[in-house]
GROMACS .gro file of C-alpha atoms in nm:
model
  455
    1MET     CA    1  -0.428  -1.660   1.218
    2ALA     CA    2  -0.650  -1.470   1.443
    3VAL     CA    3  -0.774  -1.107   1.293
    4SER     CA    4  -0.958  -0.843   1.448
    5SER     CA    5  -1.323  -0.852   1.443
    6LEU     CA    6  -1.494  -0.693   1.115
    7SER     CA    7  -1.729  -0.383   1.169
    8PRO     CA    8  -2.097  -0.400   1.007
    9GLU     CA    9  -1.990  -0.176   0.707
   10GLN     CA   10  -1.654  -0.429   0.642
   11GLU     CA   11  -1.883  -0.753   0.697
   12ALA     CA   12  -2.098  -0.638   0.432
   13VAL     CA   13  -1.836  -0.572   0.170
   14TYR     CA   14  -1.693  -0.924   0.284
   15ARG     CA   15  -1.998  -1.063   0.214
   16LEU     CA   16  -2.001  -0.915  -0.090
   17ILE     CA   17  -1.684  -1.057  -0.184
   18GLU     CA   18  -1.736  -1.402  -0.023
   19ASP     CA   19  -2.091  -1.490  -0.163
   20THR     CA   20  -2.098  -1.351  -0.490
   21ARG     CA   21  -1.857  -1.330  -0.823
   22ASP     CA   22  -1.900  -0.933  -0.857
   23HIS     CA   23  -1.508  -0.810  -0.898
   24VAL     CA   24  -1.517  -0.590  -0.671
   25PHE     CA   25  -1.289  -0.226  -0.596
   26VAL     CA   26  -1.248  -0.170  -0.215
   27THR     CA   27  -1.157   0.191  -0.139
   28GLY     CA   28  -1.175   0.456   0.148
   29ARG     CA   29  -1.043   0.737   0.324
   30ALA     CA   30  -0.714   0.653   0.565
   31GLY     CA   31  -0.777   0.500   0.834
   32THR     CA   32  -1.073   0.301   0.744
   33GLY     CA   33  -0.948  -0.034   0.776
   34LYS     CA   34  -0.882  -0.135   0.376
   35SER     CA   35  -0.584  -0.339   0.546
   36THR     CA   36  -0.823  -0.523   0.830
   37LEU     CA   37  -1.074  -0.618   0.536
   38LEU     CA   38  -0.805  -0.776   0.304
   39GLN     CA   39  -0.634  -0.976   0.588
   40HIS     CA   40  -0.981  -1.091   0.710
   41LEU     CA   41  -1.055  -1.209   0.370
   42ALA     CA   42  -0.728  -1.386   0.307
   43TRP     CA   43  -0.718  -1.614   0.621
   44ASN     CA   44  -1.119  -1.664   0.605
   45THR     CA   45  -1.234  -1.680   0.288
   46SER     CA   46  -1.356  -2.035   0.146
   47LYS     CA   47  -1.213  -1.954  -0.231
   48GLN     CA   48  -0.888  -2.049  -0.404
   49ILE     CA   49  -0.753  -1.679  -0.415
   50ALA     CA   50  -0.405  -1.535  -0.501
   51VAL     CA   51  -0.311  -1.244  -0.308
   52CYS     CA   52  -0.075  -1.014  -0.533
   53ALA     CA   53   0.058  -0.625  -0.570
   54PRO     CA   54   0.246  -0.422  -0.768
   55THR     CA   55   0.590  -0.386  -0.608
   56GLY     CA   56   0.790  -0.660  -0.407
   57VAL     CA   57   0.730  -0.431  -0.033
   58ALA     CA   58   0.341  -0.416  -0.099
   59ALA     CA   59   0.379  -0.784  -0.169
   60LEU     CA   60   0.557  -0.857   0.153
   61ASN     CA   61   0.322  -0.647   0.367
   62VAL     CA   62   0.017  -0.883   0.222
   63GLU     CA   63   0.180  -1.243   0.236
   64GLY     CA   64   0.166  -1.259  -0.135
   65GLN     CA   65   0.332  -1.248  -0.486
   66THR     CA   66   0.433  -0.917  -0.714
   67ILE     CA   67   0.199  -0.905  -1.001
   68HIS     CA   68   0.487  -0.923  -1.290
   69SER     CA   69   0.609  -1.257  -1.115
   70LEU     CA   70   0.238  -1.419  -1.032
   71PHE     CA   71   0.169  -1.370  -1.462
   72ARG     CA   72   0.523  -1.376  -1.546
   73LEU     CA   73   0.494  -1.079  -1.719
   74PRO     CA   74   0.750  -0.858  -1.885
   75ILE     CA   75   0.869  -0.529  -1.698
   76GLY     CA   76   0.770  -0.196  -1.885
   77LEU     CA   77   0.497  -0.152  -2.113
   78ILE     CA   78   0.329  -0.488  -2.259
   79ALA     CA   79   0.061  -0.367  -2.518
   80ASP     CA   80  -0.053  -0.628  -2.752
   81SER     CA   81   0.303  -0.812  -2.731
   82GLN     CA   82   0.243  -1.180  -2.706
   83LEU     CA   83   0.229  -1.361  -2.334
   84ASP     CA   84   0.429  -1.612  -2.319
   85GLN     CA   85   0.302  -1.890  -2.066
   86SER     CA   86   0.441  -2.236  -1.922
   87ASP     CA   87   0.242  -2.482  -1.833
   88ALA     CA   88   0.328  -2.428  -1.453
   89THR     CA   89   0.188  -2.068  -1.515
   90ARG     CA   90  -0.133  -2.184  -1.695
   91LYS     CA   91  -0.208  -2.450  -1.402
   92ILE     CA   92  -0.159  -2.161  -1.115
   93LEU     CA   93  -0.382  -1.926  -1.309
   94ASN     CA   94  -0.670  -2.210  -1.393
   95ALA     CA   95  -0.681  -2.291  -1.031
   96ILE     CA   96  -0.763  -1.929  -0.924
   97ASP     CA   97  -1.119  -1.837  -0.805
   98THR     CA   98  -1.066  -1.488  -0.679
   99LEU     CA   99  -0.733  -1.276  -0.714
  100VAL     CA  100  -0.683  -1.039  -0.493
  101ILE     CA  101  -0.441  -0.719  -0.569
  102ASP     CA  102  -0.370  -0.453  -0.302
  103GLU     CA  103  -0.221  -0.124  -0.373
  104ILE     CA  104  -0.433  -0.134  -0.704
  105SER     CA  105  -0.369   0.238  -0.753
  106MET     CA  106  -0.056   0.188  -0.796
  107VAL     CA  107  -0.163  -0.089  -1.140
  108ASN     CA  108  -0.161   0.138  -1.480
  109ALA     CA  109  -0.416   0.053  -1.727
  110ASP     CA  110  -0.177  -0.133  -1.952
  111LEU     CA  111  -0.083  -0.403  -1.666
  112MET     CA  112  -0.470  -0.393  -1.586
  113ASP     CA  113  -0.558  -0.560  -1.954
  114ALA     CA  114  -0.259  -0.742  -1.943
  115ILE     CA  115  -0.330  -0.889  -1.641
  116ASP     CA  116  -0.695  -0.954  -1.810
  117ARG     CA  117  -0.552  -1.108  -2.134
  118SER     CA  118  -0.331  -1.321  -1.938
  119LEU     CA  119  -0.622  -1.506  -1.733
  120ARG     CA  120  -0.848  -1.518  -2.045
  121GLN     CA  121  -0.567  -1.690  -2.242
  122ALA     CA  122  -0.426  -1.949  -1.964
  123ARG     CA  123  -0.819  -2.065  -1.878
  124GLY     CA  124  -0.901  -2.087  -2.244
  125ARG     CA  125  -1.210  -1.862  -2.188
  126ARG     CA  126  -1.123  -1.525  -2.427
  127SER     CA  127  -1.479  -1.391  -2.406
  128GLU     CA  128  -1.481  -1.384  -2.032
  129PRO     CA  129  -1.338  -1.061  -1.858
  130PHE     CA  130  -0.988  -1.214  -1.664
  131GLY     CA  131  -1.113  -1.549  -1.790
  132GLY     CA  132  -1.374  -1.594  -1.526
  133VAL     CA  133  -1.175  -1.510  -1.225
  134GLN     CA  134  -1.321  -1.262  -0.978
  135LEU     CA  135  -1.092  -0.968  -0.896
  136VAL     CA  136  -1.107  -0.801  -0.587
  137MET     CA  137  -0.890  -0.490  -0.553
  138PHE     CA  138  -0.779  -0.265  -0.250
  139GLY     CA  139  -0.656   0.079  -0.266
  140ASP     CA  140  -0.718   0.462  -0.246
  141PRO     CA  141  -0.654   0.637  -0.572
  142TYR     CA  142  -0.658   0.971  -0.336
  143GLN     CA  143  -0.327   0.841  -0.197
  144LEU     CA  144  -0.085   0.686  -0.438
  145ALA     CA  145  -0.031   0.681  -0.802
  146PRO     CA  146   0.118   0.467  -1.088
  147VAL     CA  147   0.485   0.544  -1.186
  148PRO     CA  148   0.378   0.783  -1.498
  149PRO     CA  149   0.514   0.657  -1.851
  150ARG     CA  150   0.747   0.844  -2.064
  151GLY     CA  151   0.892   0.876  -2.395
  152ASP     CA  152   0.724   0.630  -2.661
  153GLU     CA  153   0.538   0.450  -2.335
  154MET     CA  154   0.373   0.780  -2.260
  155ARG     CA  155   0.269   0.842  -2.630
  156TYR     CA  156   0.128   0.469  -2.664
  157ILE     CA  157  -0.096   0.505  -2.345
  158ARG     CA  158  -0.220   0.866  -2.467
  159ASP     CA  159  -0.292   0.719  -2.786
  160HIS     CA  160  -0.475   0.418  -2.661
  161TYR     CA  161  -0.616   0.486  -2.295
  162ARG     CA  162  -0.835   0.796  -2.145
  163SER     CA  163  -0.560   0.792  -1.875
  164PHE     CA  164  -0.339   0.568  -1.743
  165TRP     CA  165  -0.512   0.460  -1.437
  166PHE     CA  166  -0.627   0.134  -1.332
  167PHE     CA  167  -1.001   0.229  -1.378
  168ASP     CA  168  -0.984   0.322  -1.739
  169ALA     CA  169  -0.837  -0.017  -1.898
  170LYS     CA  170  -1.016  -0.133  -2.165
  171VAL     CA  171  -1.148  -0.452  -1.953
  172TRP     CA  172  -1.406  -0.211  -1.759
  173ALA     CA  173  -1.550  -0.039  -2.086
  174GLY     CA  174  -1.518  -0.401  -2.292
  175GLU     CA  175  -1.347  -0.237  -2.529
  176ARG     CA  176  -1.145  -0.582  -2.643
  177SER     CA  177  -1.358  -0.777  -2.868
  178ASP     CA  178  -1.248  -1.166  -2.873
  179ASP     CA  179  -0.939  -1.163  -3.132
  180GLY     CA  180  -0.807  -0.836  -2.913
  181ALA     CA  181  -0.935  -0.562  -3.152
  182PRO     CA  182  -1.084  -0.280  -3.012
  183ALA     CA  183  -1.450  -0.283  -2.997
  184LEU     CA  184  -1.580   0.027  -2.791
  185LEU     CA  185  -1.855  -0.168  -2.609
  186GLU     CA  186  -2.086  -0.048  -2.379
  187MET     CA  187  -1.961  -0.053  -2.009
  188GLY     CA  188  -2.041  -0.356  -1.800
  189ARG     CA  189  -2.271  -0.523  -2.084
  190TYR     CA  190  -1.954  -0.681  -2.232
  191GLY     CA  191  -1.677  -0.560  -2.046
  192ALA     CA  192  -1.645  -0.634  -1.648
  193GLU     CA  193  -1.883  -0.463  -1.451
  194LEU     CA  194  -1.699  -0.363  -1.114
  195HIS     CA  195  -1.863  -0.249  -0.793
  196VAL     CA  196  -1.685   0.030  -0.569
  197ARG     CA  197  -1.734  -0.013  -0.226
  198GLU     CA  198  -1.595   0.286  -0.017
  199LEU     CA  199  -1.526   0.243   0.320
  200VAL     CA  200  -1.639   0.534   0.530
  201ASP     CA  201  -1.617   0.514   0.912
  202ILE     CA  202  -1.294   0.634   0.988
  203HIS     CA  203  -1.108   0.448   1.328
  204ARG     CA  204  -0.763   0.646   1.306
  205GLN     CA  205  -0.925   0.995   1.416
  206SER     CA  206  -1.231   1.069   1.633
  207ASP     CA  207  -1.208   1.465   1.613
  208PRO     CA  208  -1.511   1.546   1.343
  209ALA     CA  209  -1.358   1.855   1.250
  210PHE     CA  210  -1.049   1.722   1.171
  211LYS     CA  211  -1.183   1.412   0.971
  212GLU     CA  212  -1.394   1.716   0.803
  213MET     CA  213  -0.991   1.909   0.730
  214LEU     CA  214  -0.923   1.586   0.594
  215ASN     CA  215  -1.142   1.552   0.376
  216ALA     CA  216  -1.137   1.863   0.218
  217VAL     CA  217  -0.750   1.825   0.163
  218ARG     CA  218  -0.835   1.449   0.011
  219TYR     CA  219  -1.100   1.595  -0.272
  220GLY     CA  220  -0.911   1.968  -0.299
  221ARG     CA  221  -1.199   2.148  -0.112
  222VAL     CA  222  -0.970   2.335   0.107
  223THR     CA  223  -1.088   2.694   0.210
  224ALA     CA  224  -0.923   2.982   0.341
  225ASP     CA  225  -1.059   2.866   0.685
  226ILE     CA  226  -0.948   2.552   0.717
  227ALA     CA  227  -0.627   2.647   0.556
  228GLN     CA  228  -0.573   2.888   0.827
  229VAL     CA  229  -0.665   2.655   1.083
  230LEU     CA  230  -0.423   2.401   0.956
  231ASN     CA  231  -0.142   2.650   0.935
  232ASP     CA  232  -0.229   2.815   1.251
  233THR     CA  233  -0.192   2.470   1.447
  234GLY     CA  234   0.097   2.358   1.242
  235ALA     CA  235   0.309   2.736   1.325
  236ARG     CA  236   0.435   2.603   1.659
  237THR     CA  237   0.805   2.454   1.740
  238PRO     CA  238   0.824   2.116   1.852
  239PRO     CA  239   0.843   2.038   2.204
  240GLU     CA  240   1.138   1.924   2.346
  241PRO     CA  241   1.086   1.552   2.460
  242VAL     CA  242   1.047   1.500   2.837
  243ASP     CA  243   1.033   1.203   3.050
  244GLY     CA  244   1.213   1.026   2.813
  245GLU     CA  245   0.952   1.036   2.533
  246PRO     CA  246   1.130   1.031   2.147
  247PRO     CA  247   1.104   1.349   1.968
  248ILE     CA  248   0.836   1.432   1.697
  249ILE     CA  249   0.900   1.233   1.392
  250THR     CA  250   0.920   1.457   1.082
  251LEU     CA  251   0.786   1.334   0.752
  252ALA     CA  252   0.931   1.465   0.483
  253THR     CA  253   0.881   1.441   0.075
  254ARG     CA  254   1.222   1.314  -0.044
  255ASN     CA  255   1.502   1.076   0.054
  256ASP     CA  256   1.732   1.295   0.105
  257ILE     CA  257   1.612   1.522   0.340
  258VAL     CA  258   1.516   1.200   0.543
  259ASN     CA  259   1.852   1.053   0.514
  260ALA     CA  260   2.030   1.371   0.639
  261ILE     CA  261   1.826   1.436   0.939
  262ASN     CA  262   1.853   1.064   1.049
  263ARG     CA  263   2.232   1.071   1.009
  264ARG     CA  264   2.274   1.392   1.179
  265HIS     CA  265   2.097   1.298   1.502
  266LEU     CA  266   2.225   0.930   1.464
  267ASP     CA  267   2.584   1.100   1.489
  268ALA     CA  268   2.534   1.346   1.747
  269LEU     CA  269   2.463   1.052   1.984
  270PRO     CA  270   2.743   0.950   2.210
  271GLY     CA  271   2.866   0.573   2.207
  272ARG     CA  272   2.950   0.318   1.971
  273LEU     CA  273   2.790   0.323   1.650
  274GLN     CA  274   2.660  -0.110   1.580
  275THR     CA  275   2.579  -0.236   1.270
  276ALA     CA  276   2.305  -0.510   1.211
  277ASN     CA  277   2.318  -0.680   0.849
  278ALA     CA  278   2.066  -0.883   0.746
  279GLU     CA  279   2.067  -1.260   0.643
  280ILE     CA  280   1.912  -1.308   0.273
  281ASN     CA  281   1.838  -1.622   0.147
  282GLY     CA  282   1.697  -1.691  -0.202
  283ASP     CA  283   1.610  -1.465  -0.455
  284PHE     CA  284   1.487  -1.148  -0.278
  285GLY     CA  285   1.573  -0.885  -0.539
  286ARG     CA  286   1.836  -0.617  -0.557
  287GLY     CA  287   1.871  -0.293  -0.357
  288ASP     CA  288   1.691  -0.144  -0.085
  289ALA     CA  289   1.376  -0.067  -0.290
  290ALA     CA  290   1.290  -0.465  -0.249
  291TYR     CA  291   1.399  -0.510   0.097
  292PRO     CA  292   1.108  -0.461   0.371
  293ALA     CA  293   1.404  -0.284   0.569
  294ASP     CA  294   1.756  -0.182   0.572
  295ALA     CA  295   2.005  -0.457   0.489
  296GLU     CA  296   2.223  -0.277   0.710
  297LEU     CA  297   2.099  -0.110   1.029
  298ARG     CA  298   2.319   0.139   1.194
  299LEU     CA  299   2.215   0.194   1.522
  300LYS     CA  300   2.331   0.353   1.858
  301VAL     CA  301   2.191   0.376   2.218
  302GLY     CA  302   1.968   0.667   2.209
  303ALA     CA  303   1.844   0.634   1.865
  304GLN     CA  304   1.469   0.677   1.769
  305VAL     CA  305   1.354   0.389   1.548
  306MET     CA  306   1.011   0.309   1.419
  307PHE     CA  307   0.893  -0.055   1.418
  308LEU     CA  308   0.819  -0.216   1.062
  309ARG     CA  309   0.566  -0.470   1.156
  310ASN     CA  310   0.318  -0.562   1.404
  311ASP     CA  311   0.462  -0.784   1.720
  312ALA     CA  312   0.378  -1.133   1.631
  313SER     CA  313   0.498  -1.314   1.950
  314ASN     CA  314   0.369  -1.191   2.232
  315PHE     CA  315   0.115  -1.526   2.208
  316GLY     CA  316  -0.232  -1.412   2.265
  317GLU     CA  317  -0.118  -1.123   2.481
  318PRO     CA  318  -0.181  -0.792   2.346
  319PRO     CA  319   0.077  -0.675   2.120
  320ARG     CA  320   0.358  -0.468   2.228
  321TRP     CA  321   0.418  -0.282   1.922
  322VAL     CA  322   0.232  -0.235   1.586
  323ASN     CA  323   0.376  -0.123   1.238
  324GLY     CA  324   0.462   0.211   1.320
  325THR     CA  325   0.499   0.253   1.648
  326ILE     CA  326   0.801   0.490   1.774
  327GLY     CA  327   1.053   0.398   2.031
  328THR     CA  328   1.419   0.471   2.168
  329VAL     CA  329   1.699   0.209   2.156
  330THR     CA  330   1.852   0.155   2.513
  331ARG     CA  331   2.075  -0.125   2.486
  332ILE     CA  332   2.205  -0.354   2.190
  333ALA     CA  333   2.365  -0.698   2.279
  334GLY     CA  334   2.315  -1.037   2.253
  335GLY     CA  335   2.155  -1.028   1.920
  336SER     CA  336   1.842  -0.829   2.068
  337VAL     CA  337   1.787  -0.457   2.066
  338ARG     CA  338   1.571  -0.342   2.358
  339VAL     CA  339   1.357  -0.049   2.254
  340GLU     CA  340   1.175   0.201   2.494
  341ILE     CA  341   0.824   0.201   2.461
  342ASP     CA  342   0.601   0.498   2.632
  343GLY     CA  343   0.810   0.387   2.916
  344GLU     CA  344   0.874   0.015   2.917
  345ASN     CA  345   1.138  -0.140   2.764
  346VAL     CA  346   1.082  -0.435   2.495
  347ASP     CA  347   1.367  -0.669   2.344
  348VAL     CA  348   1.338  -0.720   1.980
  349GLU     CA  349   1.480  -0.978   1.788
  350PRO     CA  350   1.534  -1.007   1.434
  351ALA     CA  351   1.219  -1.084   1.224
  352VAL     CA  352   1.159  -1.285   0.881
  353TRP     CA  353   1.010  -1.149   0.610
  354GLU     CA  354   0.935  -1.442   0.353
  355ARG     CA  355   0.857  -1.403   0.007
  356PHE     CA  356   0.616  -1.625  -0.135
  357ARG     CA  357   0.573  -1.815  -0.524
  358TYR     CA  358   0.212  -1.948  -0.583
  359ALA     CA  359   0.241  -2.285  -0.726
  360TYR     CA  360  -0.021  -2.578  -0.822
  361ASP     CA  361  -0.077  -2.876  -0.635
  362ALA     CA  362  -0.187  -3.165  -0.846
  363GLY     CA  363  -0.268  -3.420  -0.599
  364LYS     CA  364  -0.457  -3.181  -0.412
  365ARG     CA  365  -0.607  -2.941  -0.734
  366SER     CA  366  -0.516  -2.639  -0.532
  367LEU     CA  367  -0.305  -2.369  -0.513
  368THR     CA  368  -0.025  -2.395  -0.283
  369ARG     CA  369   0.215  -2.108  -0.143
  370GLU     CA  370   0.566  -2.173  -0.161
  371ILE     CA  371   0.846  -1.985   0.046
  372VAL     CA  372   1.123  -1.894  -0.201
  373ALA     CA  373   1.319  -1.645  -0.021
  374GLU     CA  374   1.394  -1.497   0.359
  375PHE     CA  375   1.470  -1.179   0.491
  376THR     CA  376   1.593  -1.162   0.796
  377GLN     CA  377   1.654  -0.825   1.020
  378PHE     CA  378   1.536  -0.637   1.323
  379PRO     CA  379   1.200  -0.480   1.242
  380LEU     CA  380   1.319  -0.142   1.287
  381ARG     CA  381   1.442   0.159   1.080
  382LEU     CA  382   1.575   0.500   1.214
  383ALA     CA  383   1.277   0.712   1.253
  384TRP     CA  384   1.372   1.084   1.347
  385ALA     CA  385   1.229   1.149   0.980
  386VAL     CA  386   1.065   0.935   0.729
  387THR     CA  387   0.946   0.985   0.385
  388ILE     CA  388   0.565   1.059   0.333
  389HIS     CA  389   0.540   0.753   0.098
  390LYS     CA  390   0.698   0.529   0.330
  391SER     CA  391   0.460   0.629   0.621
  392GLN     CA  392   0.163   0.516   0.438
  393GLY     CA  393  -0.049   0.276   0.643
  394LYS     CA  394   0.126   0.388   0.946
  395THR     CA  395  -0.081   0.626   1.256
  396TYR     CA  396   0.137   0.886   1.466
  397ASP     CA  397   0.029   1.121   1.751
  398ARG     CA  398   0.228   1.376   1.663
  399ALA     CA  399   0.445   1.474   1.338
  400VAL     CA  400   0.625   1.744   1.186
  401ILE     CA  401   0.533   1.784   0.812
  402ASP     CA  402   0.804   1.890   0.576
  403LEU     CA  403   0.667   1.949   0.255
  404GLY     CA  404   1.008   2.146   0.164
  405SER     CA  405   0.998   2.307  -0.195
  406GLY     CA  406   0.636   2.207  -0.229
  407ALA     CA  407   0.412   1.863  -0.289
  408PHE     CA  408   0.523   1.696  -0.587
  409ALA     CA  409   0.261   1.473  -0.607
  410PRO     CA  410  -0.130   1.421  -0.616
  411GLY     CA  411  -0.215   1.328  -0.234
  412GLN     CA  412   0.082   1.379  -0.081
  413THR     CA  413  -0.054   1.598   0.183
  414TYR     CA  414  -0.322   1.404   0.252
  415VAL     CA  415  -0.142   1.124   0.286
  416ALA     CA  416   0.102   1.321   0.549
  417LEU     CA  417  -0.202   1.506   0.741
  418SER     CA  418  -0.383   1.213   0.749
  419ARG     CA  419  -0.096   0.992   0.932
  420LEU     CA  420  -0.183   1.214   1.269
  421THR     CA  421  -0.451   1.088   1.506
  422SER     CA  422  -0.559   1.443   1.603
  423LEU     CA  423  -0.537   1.805   1.491
  424ASP     CA  424  -0.318   1.878   1.826
  425GLY     CA  425  -0.015   1.647   1.703
  426LEU     CA  426   0.008   1.878   1.377
  427TYR     CA  427   0.374   2.060   1.368
  428LEU     CA  428   0.437   2.218   1.001
  429SER     CA  429   0.796   2.327   0.894
  430ARG     CA  430   0.611   2.583   0.645
  431PRO     CA  431   0.247   2.697   0.599
  432LEU     CA  432   0.086   2.492   0.358
  433ARG     CA  433   0.032   2.652   0.016
  434PRO     CA  434  -0.232   2.639  -0.217
  435SER     CA  435  -0.016   2.410  -0.463
  436ASP     CA  436   0.043   2.160  -0.189
  437ILE     CA  437  -0.295   2.071  -0.223
  438ARG     CA  438  -0.284   1.830  -0.556
  439VAL     CA  439  -0.557   1.622  -0.642
  440ASP     CA  440  -0.544   1.432  -0.951
  441ALA     CA  441  -0.817   1.512  -1.237
  442ASP     CA  442  -0.852   1.179  -1.345
  443VAL     CA  443  -0.923   1.014  -0.983
  444ARG     CA  444  -1.167   1.287  -0.918
  445ARG     CA  445  -1.361   1.233  -1.220
  446TRP     CA  446  -1.395   0.841  -1.216
  447MET     CA  447  -1.427   0.856  -0.819
  448ALA     CA  448  -1.757   1.064  -0.872
  449GLU     CA  449  -1.874   0.847  -1.186
  450ALA     CA  450  -1.821   0.540  -0.936
  451ARG     CA  451  -2.009   0.723  -0.678
  452GLY     CA  452  -2.301   0.812  -0.904
  453ALA     CA  453  -2.301   0.469  -1.038
  454SER     CA  454  -2.351   0.310  -0.688
  455VAL     CA  455  -2.639   0.528  -0.590
   0.00000   0.00000   0.00000
């Protein structure tokens, strides 16, 4: 599979991963090409790699497996509970040279240590971090956070960890002896040494002034002048669409707001409502959260939709759409949906998402990937509105940002603003407030330490 060429800084990080056994955390601001680098690594490495992610949808996006299914780990707090490993699981874990984890910021410290302990146990190398496996992680802690633990789980985390973030796991500080007892060892000497590489070249935005504003939001350093520019620019009524262009998409904090906007617009359209039901084969999980698209996609002609994956069927020609492209449905017939994108009509066929599972090929003494489930549906979603969380990785020329009663998670406002290619495309449903600019204190602390260590 051909992927776009790497920039010089991406190439330097790729060579670090490929030419060494170092553990690497690849981070960077929105639009710096972390996903491009991960895809290049997956398709070009000479190492035996396994790619995984903390959620089912994230694993689908990188054609990998969820962490819990790859390691056969229990859901919830793992702590020091016994890890039962089958022969098949041990063979898989022994065959891995490099473990790649995407969306690492959603992995908590307890799960990070369970990954370490699983690899040491399966490979019989209990004194080596991750059992001698190279760990490569991708993500941005300024954007996504792990789900906070509650009740007894929160009390356990507070008693055993500095924070619940992956970077405060004991494996990095060497806080575990061979028998699993706490040892409080010097970081990097007995624990795993982590090389942090932050991509800085932004490919999504070109305006230096807007980039600086996004940086200020990212790091929680918004001045009164920056806030005034953002609020003055965003205090406009979105224009009515002209010449067939779609309405401006709304990025909102909550699902109920998004669903209400999409339902209202769909109901207002004339014509017949049509429903495309997904075909699901194998164990794909249950519930909408496990699916990459709507199990029941409700459409009418005139509906505004967003593409959920890149065009992979144009055979050598430039893609007709990419993940996040906005268009308008112009025809529904014959097992296809016609969508107008920038004045051109394209016929969209159902796409197949494959859920993979790693297996060990004894004959080749290598890892293989098996398809264990398939989800077939049109790669479209109603897109008069989308949640800020689901806008991750997307790019928009224009958007209305609706923070409602307020941003409720660190990084939420940064994610929303950084989807835009320019300041000119910003529309705010209400002015930004100081309370909307939220940065997690542990992220700020650790990233400052990591930058200092990398100088």
